[in-house]
Short mmCIF file of C-alpha atoms and ligand atoms in Angstrom, two decimals:
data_model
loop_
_atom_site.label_atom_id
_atom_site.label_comp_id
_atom_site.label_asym_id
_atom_site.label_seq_id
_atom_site.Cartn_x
_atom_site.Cartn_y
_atom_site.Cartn_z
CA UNK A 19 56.59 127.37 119.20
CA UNK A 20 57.36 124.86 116.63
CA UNK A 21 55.43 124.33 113.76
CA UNK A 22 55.48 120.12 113.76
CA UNK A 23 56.67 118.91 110.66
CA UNK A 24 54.58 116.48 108.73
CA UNK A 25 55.35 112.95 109.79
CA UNK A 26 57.05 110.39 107.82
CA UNK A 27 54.76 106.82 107.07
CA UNK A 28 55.20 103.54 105.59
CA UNK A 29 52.81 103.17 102.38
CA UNK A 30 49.70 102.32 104.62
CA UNK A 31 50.08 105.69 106.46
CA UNK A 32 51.67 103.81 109.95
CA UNK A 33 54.61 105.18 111.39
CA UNK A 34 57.88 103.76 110.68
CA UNK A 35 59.47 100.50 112.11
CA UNK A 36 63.32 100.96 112.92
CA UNK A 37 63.17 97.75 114.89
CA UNK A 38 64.44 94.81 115.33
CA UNK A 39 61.16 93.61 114.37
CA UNK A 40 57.74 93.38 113.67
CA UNK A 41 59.00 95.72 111.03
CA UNK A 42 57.51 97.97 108.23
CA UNK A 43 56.16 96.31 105.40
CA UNK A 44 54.64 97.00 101.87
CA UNK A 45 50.89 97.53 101.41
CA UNK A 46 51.56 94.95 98.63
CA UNK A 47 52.36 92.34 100.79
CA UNK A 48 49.46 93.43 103.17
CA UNK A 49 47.25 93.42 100.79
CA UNK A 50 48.00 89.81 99.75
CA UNK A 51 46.46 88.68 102.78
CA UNK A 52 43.26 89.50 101.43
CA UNK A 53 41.68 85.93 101.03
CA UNK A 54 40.51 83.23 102.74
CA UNK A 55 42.23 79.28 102.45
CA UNK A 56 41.32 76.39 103.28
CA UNK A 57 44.08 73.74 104.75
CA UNK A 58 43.34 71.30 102.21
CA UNK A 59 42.93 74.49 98.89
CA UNK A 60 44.66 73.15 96.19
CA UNK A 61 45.94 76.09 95.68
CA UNK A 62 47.56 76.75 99.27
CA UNK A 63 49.13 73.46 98.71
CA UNK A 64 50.64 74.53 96.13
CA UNK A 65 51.48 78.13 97.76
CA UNK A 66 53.66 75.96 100.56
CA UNK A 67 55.63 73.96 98.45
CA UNK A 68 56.65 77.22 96.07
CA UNK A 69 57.61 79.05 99.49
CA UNK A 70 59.79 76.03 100.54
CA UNK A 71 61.48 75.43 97.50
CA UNK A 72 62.58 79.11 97.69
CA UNK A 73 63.46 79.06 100.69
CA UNK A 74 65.97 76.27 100.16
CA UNK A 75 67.49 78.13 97.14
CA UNK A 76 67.76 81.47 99.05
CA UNK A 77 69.77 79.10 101.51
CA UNK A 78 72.03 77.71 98.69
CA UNK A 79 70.66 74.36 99.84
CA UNK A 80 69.26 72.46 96.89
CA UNK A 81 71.04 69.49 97.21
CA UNK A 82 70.85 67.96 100.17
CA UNK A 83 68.52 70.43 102.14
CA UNK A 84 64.78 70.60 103.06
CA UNK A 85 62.82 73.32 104.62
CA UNK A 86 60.42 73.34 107.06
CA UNK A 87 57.99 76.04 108.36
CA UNK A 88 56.86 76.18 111.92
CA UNK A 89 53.76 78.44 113.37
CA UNK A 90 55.31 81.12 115.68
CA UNK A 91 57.32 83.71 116.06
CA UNK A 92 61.26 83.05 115.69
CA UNK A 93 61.80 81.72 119.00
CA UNK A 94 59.43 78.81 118.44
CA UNK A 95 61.46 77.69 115.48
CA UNK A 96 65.11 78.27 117.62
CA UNK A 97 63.41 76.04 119.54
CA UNK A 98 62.12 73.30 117.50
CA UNK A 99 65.72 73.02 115.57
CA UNK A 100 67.42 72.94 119.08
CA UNK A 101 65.50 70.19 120.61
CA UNK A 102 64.59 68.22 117.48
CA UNK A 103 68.69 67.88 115.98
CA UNK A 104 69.77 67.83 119.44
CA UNK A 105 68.76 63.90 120.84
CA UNK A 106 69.13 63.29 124.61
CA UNK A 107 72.16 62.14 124.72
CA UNK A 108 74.02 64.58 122.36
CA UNK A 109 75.16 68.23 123.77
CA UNK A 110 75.97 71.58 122.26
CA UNK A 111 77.88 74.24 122.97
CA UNK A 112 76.39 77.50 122.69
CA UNK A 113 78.21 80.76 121.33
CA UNK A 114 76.91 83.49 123.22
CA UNK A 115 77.47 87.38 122.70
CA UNK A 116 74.26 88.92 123.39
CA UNK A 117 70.88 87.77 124.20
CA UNK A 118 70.04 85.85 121.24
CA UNK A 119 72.96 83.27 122.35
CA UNK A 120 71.71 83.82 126.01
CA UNK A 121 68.30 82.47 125.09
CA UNK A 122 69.68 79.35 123.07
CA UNK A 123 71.18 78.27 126.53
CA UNK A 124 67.97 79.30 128.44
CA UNK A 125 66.15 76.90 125.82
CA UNK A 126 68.54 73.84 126.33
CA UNK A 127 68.35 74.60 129.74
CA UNK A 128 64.09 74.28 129.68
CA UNK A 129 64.14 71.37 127.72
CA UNK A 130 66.98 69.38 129.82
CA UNK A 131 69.42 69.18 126.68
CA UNK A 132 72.88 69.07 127.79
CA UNK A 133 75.12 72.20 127.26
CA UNK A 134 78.14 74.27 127.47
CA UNK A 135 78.60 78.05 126.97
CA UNK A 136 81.52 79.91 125.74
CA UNK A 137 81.08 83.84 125.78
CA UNK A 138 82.31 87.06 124.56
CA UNK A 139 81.55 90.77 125.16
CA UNK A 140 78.68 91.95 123.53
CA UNK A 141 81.30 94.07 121.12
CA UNK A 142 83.06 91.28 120.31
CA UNK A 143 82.38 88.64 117.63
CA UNK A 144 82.72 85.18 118.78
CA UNK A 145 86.39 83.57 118.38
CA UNK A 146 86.90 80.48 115.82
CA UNK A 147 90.42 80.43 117.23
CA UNK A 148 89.12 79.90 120.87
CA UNK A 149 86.47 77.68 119.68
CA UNK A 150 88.90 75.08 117.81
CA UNK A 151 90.79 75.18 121.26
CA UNK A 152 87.81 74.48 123.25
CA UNK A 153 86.29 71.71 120.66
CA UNK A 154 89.68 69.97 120.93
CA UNK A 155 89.17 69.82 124.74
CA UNK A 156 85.94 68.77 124.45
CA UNK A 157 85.34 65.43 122.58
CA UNK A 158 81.44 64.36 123.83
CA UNK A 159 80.29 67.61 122.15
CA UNK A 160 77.63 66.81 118.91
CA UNK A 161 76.57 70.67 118.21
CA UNK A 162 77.46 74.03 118.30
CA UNK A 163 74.95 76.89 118.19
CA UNK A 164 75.51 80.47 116.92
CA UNK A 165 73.91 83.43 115.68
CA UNK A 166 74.76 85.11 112.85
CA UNK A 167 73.74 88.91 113.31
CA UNK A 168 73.19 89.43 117.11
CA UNK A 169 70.27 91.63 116.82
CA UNK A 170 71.30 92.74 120.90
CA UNK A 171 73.76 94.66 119.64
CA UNK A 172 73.94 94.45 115.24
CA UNK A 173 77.51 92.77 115.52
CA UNK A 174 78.28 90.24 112.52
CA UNK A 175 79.88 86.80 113.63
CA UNK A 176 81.94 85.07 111.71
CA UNK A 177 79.68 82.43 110.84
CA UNK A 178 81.69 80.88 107.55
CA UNK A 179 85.04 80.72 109.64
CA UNK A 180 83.12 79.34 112.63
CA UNK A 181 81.42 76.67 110.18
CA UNK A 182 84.83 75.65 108.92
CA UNK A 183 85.83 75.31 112.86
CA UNK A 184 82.94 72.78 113.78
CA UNK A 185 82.89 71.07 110.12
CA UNK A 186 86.51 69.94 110.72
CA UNK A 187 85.60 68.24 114.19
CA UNK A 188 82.07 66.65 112.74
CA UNK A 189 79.91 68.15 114.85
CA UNK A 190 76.40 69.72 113.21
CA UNK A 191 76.42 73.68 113.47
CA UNK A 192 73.20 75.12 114.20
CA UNK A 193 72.48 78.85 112.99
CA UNK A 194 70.00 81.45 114.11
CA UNK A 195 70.35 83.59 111.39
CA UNK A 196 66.89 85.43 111.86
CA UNK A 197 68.04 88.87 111.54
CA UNK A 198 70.27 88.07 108.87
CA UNK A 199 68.64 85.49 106.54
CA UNK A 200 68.01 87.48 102.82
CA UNK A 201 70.01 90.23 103.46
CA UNK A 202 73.46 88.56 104.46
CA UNK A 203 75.14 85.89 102.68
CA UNK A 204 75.25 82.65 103.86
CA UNK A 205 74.76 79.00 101.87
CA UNK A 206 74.42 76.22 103.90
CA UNK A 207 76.10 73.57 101.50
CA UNK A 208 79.61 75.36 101.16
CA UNK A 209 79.62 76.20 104.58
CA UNK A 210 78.54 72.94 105.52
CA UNK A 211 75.99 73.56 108.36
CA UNK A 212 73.19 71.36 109.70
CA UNK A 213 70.26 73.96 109.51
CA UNK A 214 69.88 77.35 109.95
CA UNK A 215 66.42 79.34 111.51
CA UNK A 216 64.88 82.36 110.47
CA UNK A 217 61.35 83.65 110.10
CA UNK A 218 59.04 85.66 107.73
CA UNK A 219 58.76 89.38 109.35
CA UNK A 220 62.65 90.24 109.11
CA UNK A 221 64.91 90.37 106.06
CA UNK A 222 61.87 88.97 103.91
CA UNK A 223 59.59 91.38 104.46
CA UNK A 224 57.10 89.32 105.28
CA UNK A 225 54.20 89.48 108.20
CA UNK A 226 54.48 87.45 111.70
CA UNK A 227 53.33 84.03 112.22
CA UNK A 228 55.50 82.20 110.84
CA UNK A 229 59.48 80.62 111.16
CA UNK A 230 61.49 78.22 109.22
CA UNK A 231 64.48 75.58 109.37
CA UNK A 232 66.53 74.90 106.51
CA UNK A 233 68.04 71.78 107.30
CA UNK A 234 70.13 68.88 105.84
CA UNK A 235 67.57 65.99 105.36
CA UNK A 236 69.74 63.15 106.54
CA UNK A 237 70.34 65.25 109.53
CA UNK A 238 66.46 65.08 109.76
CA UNK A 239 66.13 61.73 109.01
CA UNK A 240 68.29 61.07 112.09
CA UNK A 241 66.56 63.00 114.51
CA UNK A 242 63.39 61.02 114.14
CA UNK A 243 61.99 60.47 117.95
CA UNK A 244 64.69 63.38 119.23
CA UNK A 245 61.65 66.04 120.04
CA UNK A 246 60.28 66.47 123.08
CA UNK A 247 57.52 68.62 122.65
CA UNK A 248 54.59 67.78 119.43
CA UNK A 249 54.23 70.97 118.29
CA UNK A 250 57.79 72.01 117.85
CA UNK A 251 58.98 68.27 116.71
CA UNK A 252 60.48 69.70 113.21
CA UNK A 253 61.04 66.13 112.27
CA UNK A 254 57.18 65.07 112.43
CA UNK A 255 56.04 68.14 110.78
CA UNK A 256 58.67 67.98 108.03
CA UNK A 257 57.40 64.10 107.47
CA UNK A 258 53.31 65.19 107.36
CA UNK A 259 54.58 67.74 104.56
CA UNK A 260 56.09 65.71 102.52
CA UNK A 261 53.24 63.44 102.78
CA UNK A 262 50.28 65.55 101.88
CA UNK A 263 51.38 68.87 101.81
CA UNK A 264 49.79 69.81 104.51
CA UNK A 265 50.67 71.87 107.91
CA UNK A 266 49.63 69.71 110.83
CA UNK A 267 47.76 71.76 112.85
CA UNK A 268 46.17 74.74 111.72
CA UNK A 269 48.35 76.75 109.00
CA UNK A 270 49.20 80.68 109.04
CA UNK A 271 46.95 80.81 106.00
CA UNK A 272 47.23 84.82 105.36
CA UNK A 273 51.03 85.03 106.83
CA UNK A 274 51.74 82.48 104.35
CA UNK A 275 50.00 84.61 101.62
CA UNK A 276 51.78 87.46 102.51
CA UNK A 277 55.22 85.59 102.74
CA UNK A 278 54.90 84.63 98.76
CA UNK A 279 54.09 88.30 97.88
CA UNK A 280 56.90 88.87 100.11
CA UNK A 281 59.31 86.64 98.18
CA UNK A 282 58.34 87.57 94.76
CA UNK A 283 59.16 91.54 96.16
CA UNK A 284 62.44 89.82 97.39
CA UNK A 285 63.09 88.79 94.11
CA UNK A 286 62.10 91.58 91.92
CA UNK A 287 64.43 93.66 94.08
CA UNK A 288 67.12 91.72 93.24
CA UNK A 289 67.34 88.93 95.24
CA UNK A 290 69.97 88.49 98.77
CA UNK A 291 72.07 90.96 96.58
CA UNK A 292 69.27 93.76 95.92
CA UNK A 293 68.32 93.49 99.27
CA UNK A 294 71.58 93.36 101.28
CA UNK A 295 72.76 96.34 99.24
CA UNK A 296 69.30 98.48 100.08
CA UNK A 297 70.06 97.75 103.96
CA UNK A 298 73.68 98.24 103.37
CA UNK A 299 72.84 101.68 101.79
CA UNK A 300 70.11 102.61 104.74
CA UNK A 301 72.89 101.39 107.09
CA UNK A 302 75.46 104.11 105.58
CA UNK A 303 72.97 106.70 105.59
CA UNK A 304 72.11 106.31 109.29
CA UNK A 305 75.59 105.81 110.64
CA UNK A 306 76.94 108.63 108.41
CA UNK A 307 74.11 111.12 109.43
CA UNK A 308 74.00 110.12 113.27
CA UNK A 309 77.82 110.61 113.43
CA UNK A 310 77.59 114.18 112.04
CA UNK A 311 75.27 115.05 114.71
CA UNK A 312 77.73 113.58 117.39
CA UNK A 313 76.94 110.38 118.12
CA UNK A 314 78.87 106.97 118.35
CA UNK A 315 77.95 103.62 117.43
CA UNK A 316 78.71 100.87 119.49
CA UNK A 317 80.84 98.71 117.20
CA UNK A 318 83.62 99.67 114.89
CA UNK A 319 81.95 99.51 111.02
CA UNK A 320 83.98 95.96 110.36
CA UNK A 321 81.86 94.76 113.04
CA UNK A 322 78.10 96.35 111.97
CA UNK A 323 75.99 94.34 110.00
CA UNK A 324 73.94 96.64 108.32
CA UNK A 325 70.16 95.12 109.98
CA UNK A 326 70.14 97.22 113.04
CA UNK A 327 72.93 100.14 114.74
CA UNK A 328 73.56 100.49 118.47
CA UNK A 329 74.29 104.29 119.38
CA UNK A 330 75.64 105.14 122.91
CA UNK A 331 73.21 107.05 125.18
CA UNK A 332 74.33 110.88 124.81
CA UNK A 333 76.14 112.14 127.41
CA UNK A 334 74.59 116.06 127.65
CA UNK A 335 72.67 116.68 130.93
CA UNK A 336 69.42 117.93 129.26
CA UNK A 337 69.21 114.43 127.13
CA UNK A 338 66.45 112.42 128.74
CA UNK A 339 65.82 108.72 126.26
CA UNK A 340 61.74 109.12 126.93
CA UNK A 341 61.52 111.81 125.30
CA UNK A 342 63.35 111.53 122.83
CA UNK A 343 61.67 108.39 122.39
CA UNK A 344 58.51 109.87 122.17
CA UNK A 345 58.78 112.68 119.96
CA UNK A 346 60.58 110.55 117.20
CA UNK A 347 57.52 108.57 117.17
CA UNK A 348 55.61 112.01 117.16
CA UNK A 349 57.20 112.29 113.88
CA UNK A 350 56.53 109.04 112.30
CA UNK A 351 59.57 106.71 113.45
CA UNK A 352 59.76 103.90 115.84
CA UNK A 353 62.76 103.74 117.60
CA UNK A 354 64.20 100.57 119.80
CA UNK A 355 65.59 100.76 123.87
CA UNK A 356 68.49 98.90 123.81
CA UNK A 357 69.39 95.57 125.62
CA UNK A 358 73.53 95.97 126.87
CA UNK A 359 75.20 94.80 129.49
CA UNK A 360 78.15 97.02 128.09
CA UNK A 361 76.90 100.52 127.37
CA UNK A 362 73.76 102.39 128.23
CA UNK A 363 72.66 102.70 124.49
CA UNK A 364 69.25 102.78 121.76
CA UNK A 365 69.12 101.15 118.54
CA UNK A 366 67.78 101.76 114.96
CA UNK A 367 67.03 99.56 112.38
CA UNK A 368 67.65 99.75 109.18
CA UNK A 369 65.56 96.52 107.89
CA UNK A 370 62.36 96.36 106.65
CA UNK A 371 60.32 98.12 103.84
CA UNK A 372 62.86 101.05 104.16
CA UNK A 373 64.59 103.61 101.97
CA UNK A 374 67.99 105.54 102.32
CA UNK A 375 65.33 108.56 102.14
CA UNK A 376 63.64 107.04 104.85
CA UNK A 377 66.70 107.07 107.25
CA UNK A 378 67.65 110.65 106.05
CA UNK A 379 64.13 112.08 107.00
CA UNK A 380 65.15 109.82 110.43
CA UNK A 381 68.33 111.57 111.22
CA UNK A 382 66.62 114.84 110.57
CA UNK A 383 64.13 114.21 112.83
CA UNK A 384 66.91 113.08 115.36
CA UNK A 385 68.68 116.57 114.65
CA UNK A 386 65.59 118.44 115.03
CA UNK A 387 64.54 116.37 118.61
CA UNK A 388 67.87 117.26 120.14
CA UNK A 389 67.42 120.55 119.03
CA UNK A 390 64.42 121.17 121.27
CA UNK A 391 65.39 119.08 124.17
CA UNK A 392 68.54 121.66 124.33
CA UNK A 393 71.28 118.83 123.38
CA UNK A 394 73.81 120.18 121.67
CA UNK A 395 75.56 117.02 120.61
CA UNK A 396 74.75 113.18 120.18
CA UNK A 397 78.10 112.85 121.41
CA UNK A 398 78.47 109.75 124.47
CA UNK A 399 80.64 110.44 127.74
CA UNK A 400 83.94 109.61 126.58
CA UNK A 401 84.84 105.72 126.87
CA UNK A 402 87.80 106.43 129.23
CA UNK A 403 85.98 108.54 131.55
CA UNK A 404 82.79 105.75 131.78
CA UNK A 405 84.82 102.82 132.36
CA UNK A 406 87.09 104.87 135.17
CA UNK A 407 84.00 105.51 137.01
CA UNK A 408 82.40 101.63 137.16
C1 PLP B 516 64.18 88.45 116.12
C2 PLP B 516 65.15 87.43 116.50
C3 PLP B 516 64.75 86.18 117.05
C4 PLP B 516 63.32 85.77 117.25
O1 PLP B 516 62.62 86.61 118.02
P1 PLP B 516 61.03 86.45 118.12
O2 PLP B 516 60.67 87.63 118.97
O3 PLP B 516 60.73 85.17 118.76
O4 PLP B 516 60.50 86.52 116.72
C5 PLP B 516 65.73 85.26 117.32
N1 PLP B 516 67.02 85.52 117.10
C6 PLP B 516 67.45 86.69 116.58
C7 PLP B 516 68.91 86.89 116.34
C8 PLP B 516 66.52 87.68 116.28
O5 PLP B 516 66.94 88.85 115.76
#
C-alpha cells in the first residue's frame, strides 16, 4: 500500500495546469476580479487604454502600431485578424506545421478567403528558404500566415527570418503568436510584420475571455470594409475605441481586471525577460528530469520553445496513458494528450503561474506513477524500430 503523498496546488489550492492552456494563475490576479464595472466607468475606460498601450510596448510597436482587444478565446481573434487584413480579393499563404497552421487554413477556408498552404512535419520548423522560392513563384499572393510557437507540438519557427522573407516581397505577415507572446521575443517594428494575435490566459498570466491584435494602423486603416462578420471586424472595433473608449458590445469587465493585475505581475517579474527566463528555467527542469527517468522529447532542444514539451508515449508493455493520466492529477498536476500525426506522444507545459519547484515536484510524481504502474523506464520504442513497422 502506498501512503499518497500530499498533492501539489496552485496558491488557491487547485491542482496544477501543465497545459497548453487555461493555465494556472495567481490568486492575485484572481482576486482582482473582485468588482463590478460598468461599460461606460470612468475608471474601466481608463483600465482599457493602460492595457493597450502595454500591450503595444510589450510588442515593440509604439510607433506605428495599435492594439485591439477582441471578446473570445484566441481563435476568435486568429480569426478577426485573418478576415479583417485579408480583403476579398487578396490571398495568403498559410505556413502550416501542426494544428495551429491547420486551423488558419480551416478559417480562410470558412470565410471564402483565398489561400495556399505550404507544409512541414510537425518536427520541423517551417523553411524561409522554401518560402522565398515559393513567394517568387507566386506573385498574386498579399499575406502570409505563421505561428510562432506551435503549441501541437512546442517547436519554435523562425519567425524573424521568415519576416525578413515576406518583408522583402511586400506582402503583410500575419503572426499567431498566442503561446509565445511575453515569454518569447518578438517586436513587430524591426521585424516588420502587419499584426500579430495573442490572448490574455497564456504567457500573461491572465484569465480567459479575452484576445488581442497588435497591428500596424495604416494596415488597419486599409482594411476598412474587409470584414465579413460584425463581431470579429477588428477594423470597426478598433475605430469605436478610439472614439469613446469603449468595447462595442458588452466588455470582459473582470477578465479585463484580471489582465492589468496580470500585467503589472508581468512587469514586476521582470518583464518578456523575467518571464521567458522563469519558463526557460521550468523548461530545463522538466526536460532534464523526464530524460533521467527515460524519456524522449519530441524535438531536438534547438527546436523546443520552452511553453510546452512533447514526450514520446513509453514503450514498456505495462504503460497504459489513462492512468497515468489520472494519477498525476491524483497528485495535483494536469497533464495534456497530445495532438501528432508523427508520434504517439503527451505533453507538459511549462507556462503559467509555475515554478522550477513546481516541475521538480512534477517529475517526481512522474517517477513515482511509473513506479506503481510497473514501468521501468520512460524510455519510447526506438525511432528505427517504429518507423520500420508503419
Ligand atoms: C492556444 C492557442 C490558440 C488559441 O486557442 P483557443 O483555444 O481559441 O484559445 C491559437 N494558437 C495557438 C498557437 C495556441 O497555442
Amino acid at each position: 500500500m502506498s501512503c499518497a503523498p500530499k498533492a501539489v496546488l496552485s496558491e488557491t489550492g487547485d491542482p496544477l495546469l501543465l497545459t497548453p492552456g487555461p493555465l494556472t494563475t495567481s490568486r492575485s490576479v484572481k482576486a482582482a476580479m473582485l468588482h463590478d464595472y460598468g461599460s461606460r466607468d470612468r475608471t474601466f475606460i481608463e483600465i482599457n487604454a493602460d492595457i493597450r498601450r502595454r500591450l503595444v510596448r510589450i510588442a515593440g510597436g509604439e510607433s506605428g502600431y495599435t492594439c485591439v482587444p477582441l471578446q473570445g478565446s484566441g481563435t476568435f481573434a486568429v480569426e478577426a485578424m485573418l478576415t479583417t487584413l485579408v480583403p476579398a480579393q487578396g490571398r495568403v499563404l498559410i505556413l502550416i506545421n501542426g494544428a495551429y497552421g491547420h486551423r488558419m487554413a480551416k478559417i480562410c477556408q470558412t470565410a471564402g478567403l483565398a489561400f495556399e498552404t505550404m507544409e512541414w512535419r510537425e518536427d520541423q520548423p517551417v523553411d524561409p528558404g522554401a518560402l522565398a522560392e515559393r513567394l517568387e513563384a507566386s506573385p498574386d499572393l498579399t499575406h502570409v500566415a505563421v505561428v510562432h510557437c506551435e503549441t501541437t507540438s512546442g517547436l519554435r519557427n523562425p519567425v524573424e527570418e521568415v519576416a525578413g522573407v515576406v518583408a522583402e516581397r511586400g506582402l503583410g505577415l500575419l503572426v499567431d503568436a498566442m503561446s509565445a507572446f511575453g515569454a518569447l521575443p518578438l517586436d513587430v517594428s524591426t521585424a516588420a510584420i502587419e499584426a500579430v494575435v495573442a490572448s490574455a490566459n497564456k504567457c500573461l498570466e491572465g484569465v480567459p475571455g479575452l484576445g488581442f491584435c497588435i497591428v500596424r494602423r495604416e494596415a488597419l486603416e486599409r482594411a476598412q470594409g474587409n470584414a465579413i462578420s460584425l463581431s470579429l471586424d477588428l477594423h470597426d472595433q478598433w475605430r469605436a475605441m478610439e472614439g469613446n473608449g469603449q468595447w462595442r458590445f458588452t466588455p470582459p469587465t473582470h477578465a479585463m481586471l484580471a489582465f492589468k493585475q496580470a500585467l503589472d505581475e508581468f512587469d514586476s517579474e521582470g518583464g518578456l525577460a523575467g518571464r521567458g527566463a522563469r519558463y526557460a528555467a521550468n523548461c530545463r527542469e522538466l526536460v532534464d528530469g523526464m530524460r533521467r527517468l527515460g524519456f524522449e522529447t519530441l524535438l531536438a532542444d534547438n527546436l523546443q520553445a520552452p511553453i510546452i514539451v512533447t514526450f514520446r508515449m513509453p514503450a514498456d508493455a505495462n504503460f497504459r496513458f489513462q492512468t497515468f493520466y489520472d494519477r498525476l492529477a491524483e497528485q495535483g498536476f494536469v497533464i495534456y494528450p497530445g495532438k501528432l500525426t508523427v508520434a504517439d506522444s503527451f505533453r507538459i507545459g511549462c507556462i503559467g503561474r509555475l515554478t522550477a519547484e513546481h516541475l521538480r515536484g512534477a517529475v517526481r510524481a512522474v517517477e513515482r506513477t511509473l513506479a506503481e504502474m510497473g514501468v521501468s523506464s520512460g524510455a519510447p520504442a526506438p525511432q528505427g524500430a517504429a518507423s520500420a513497422a508503419t
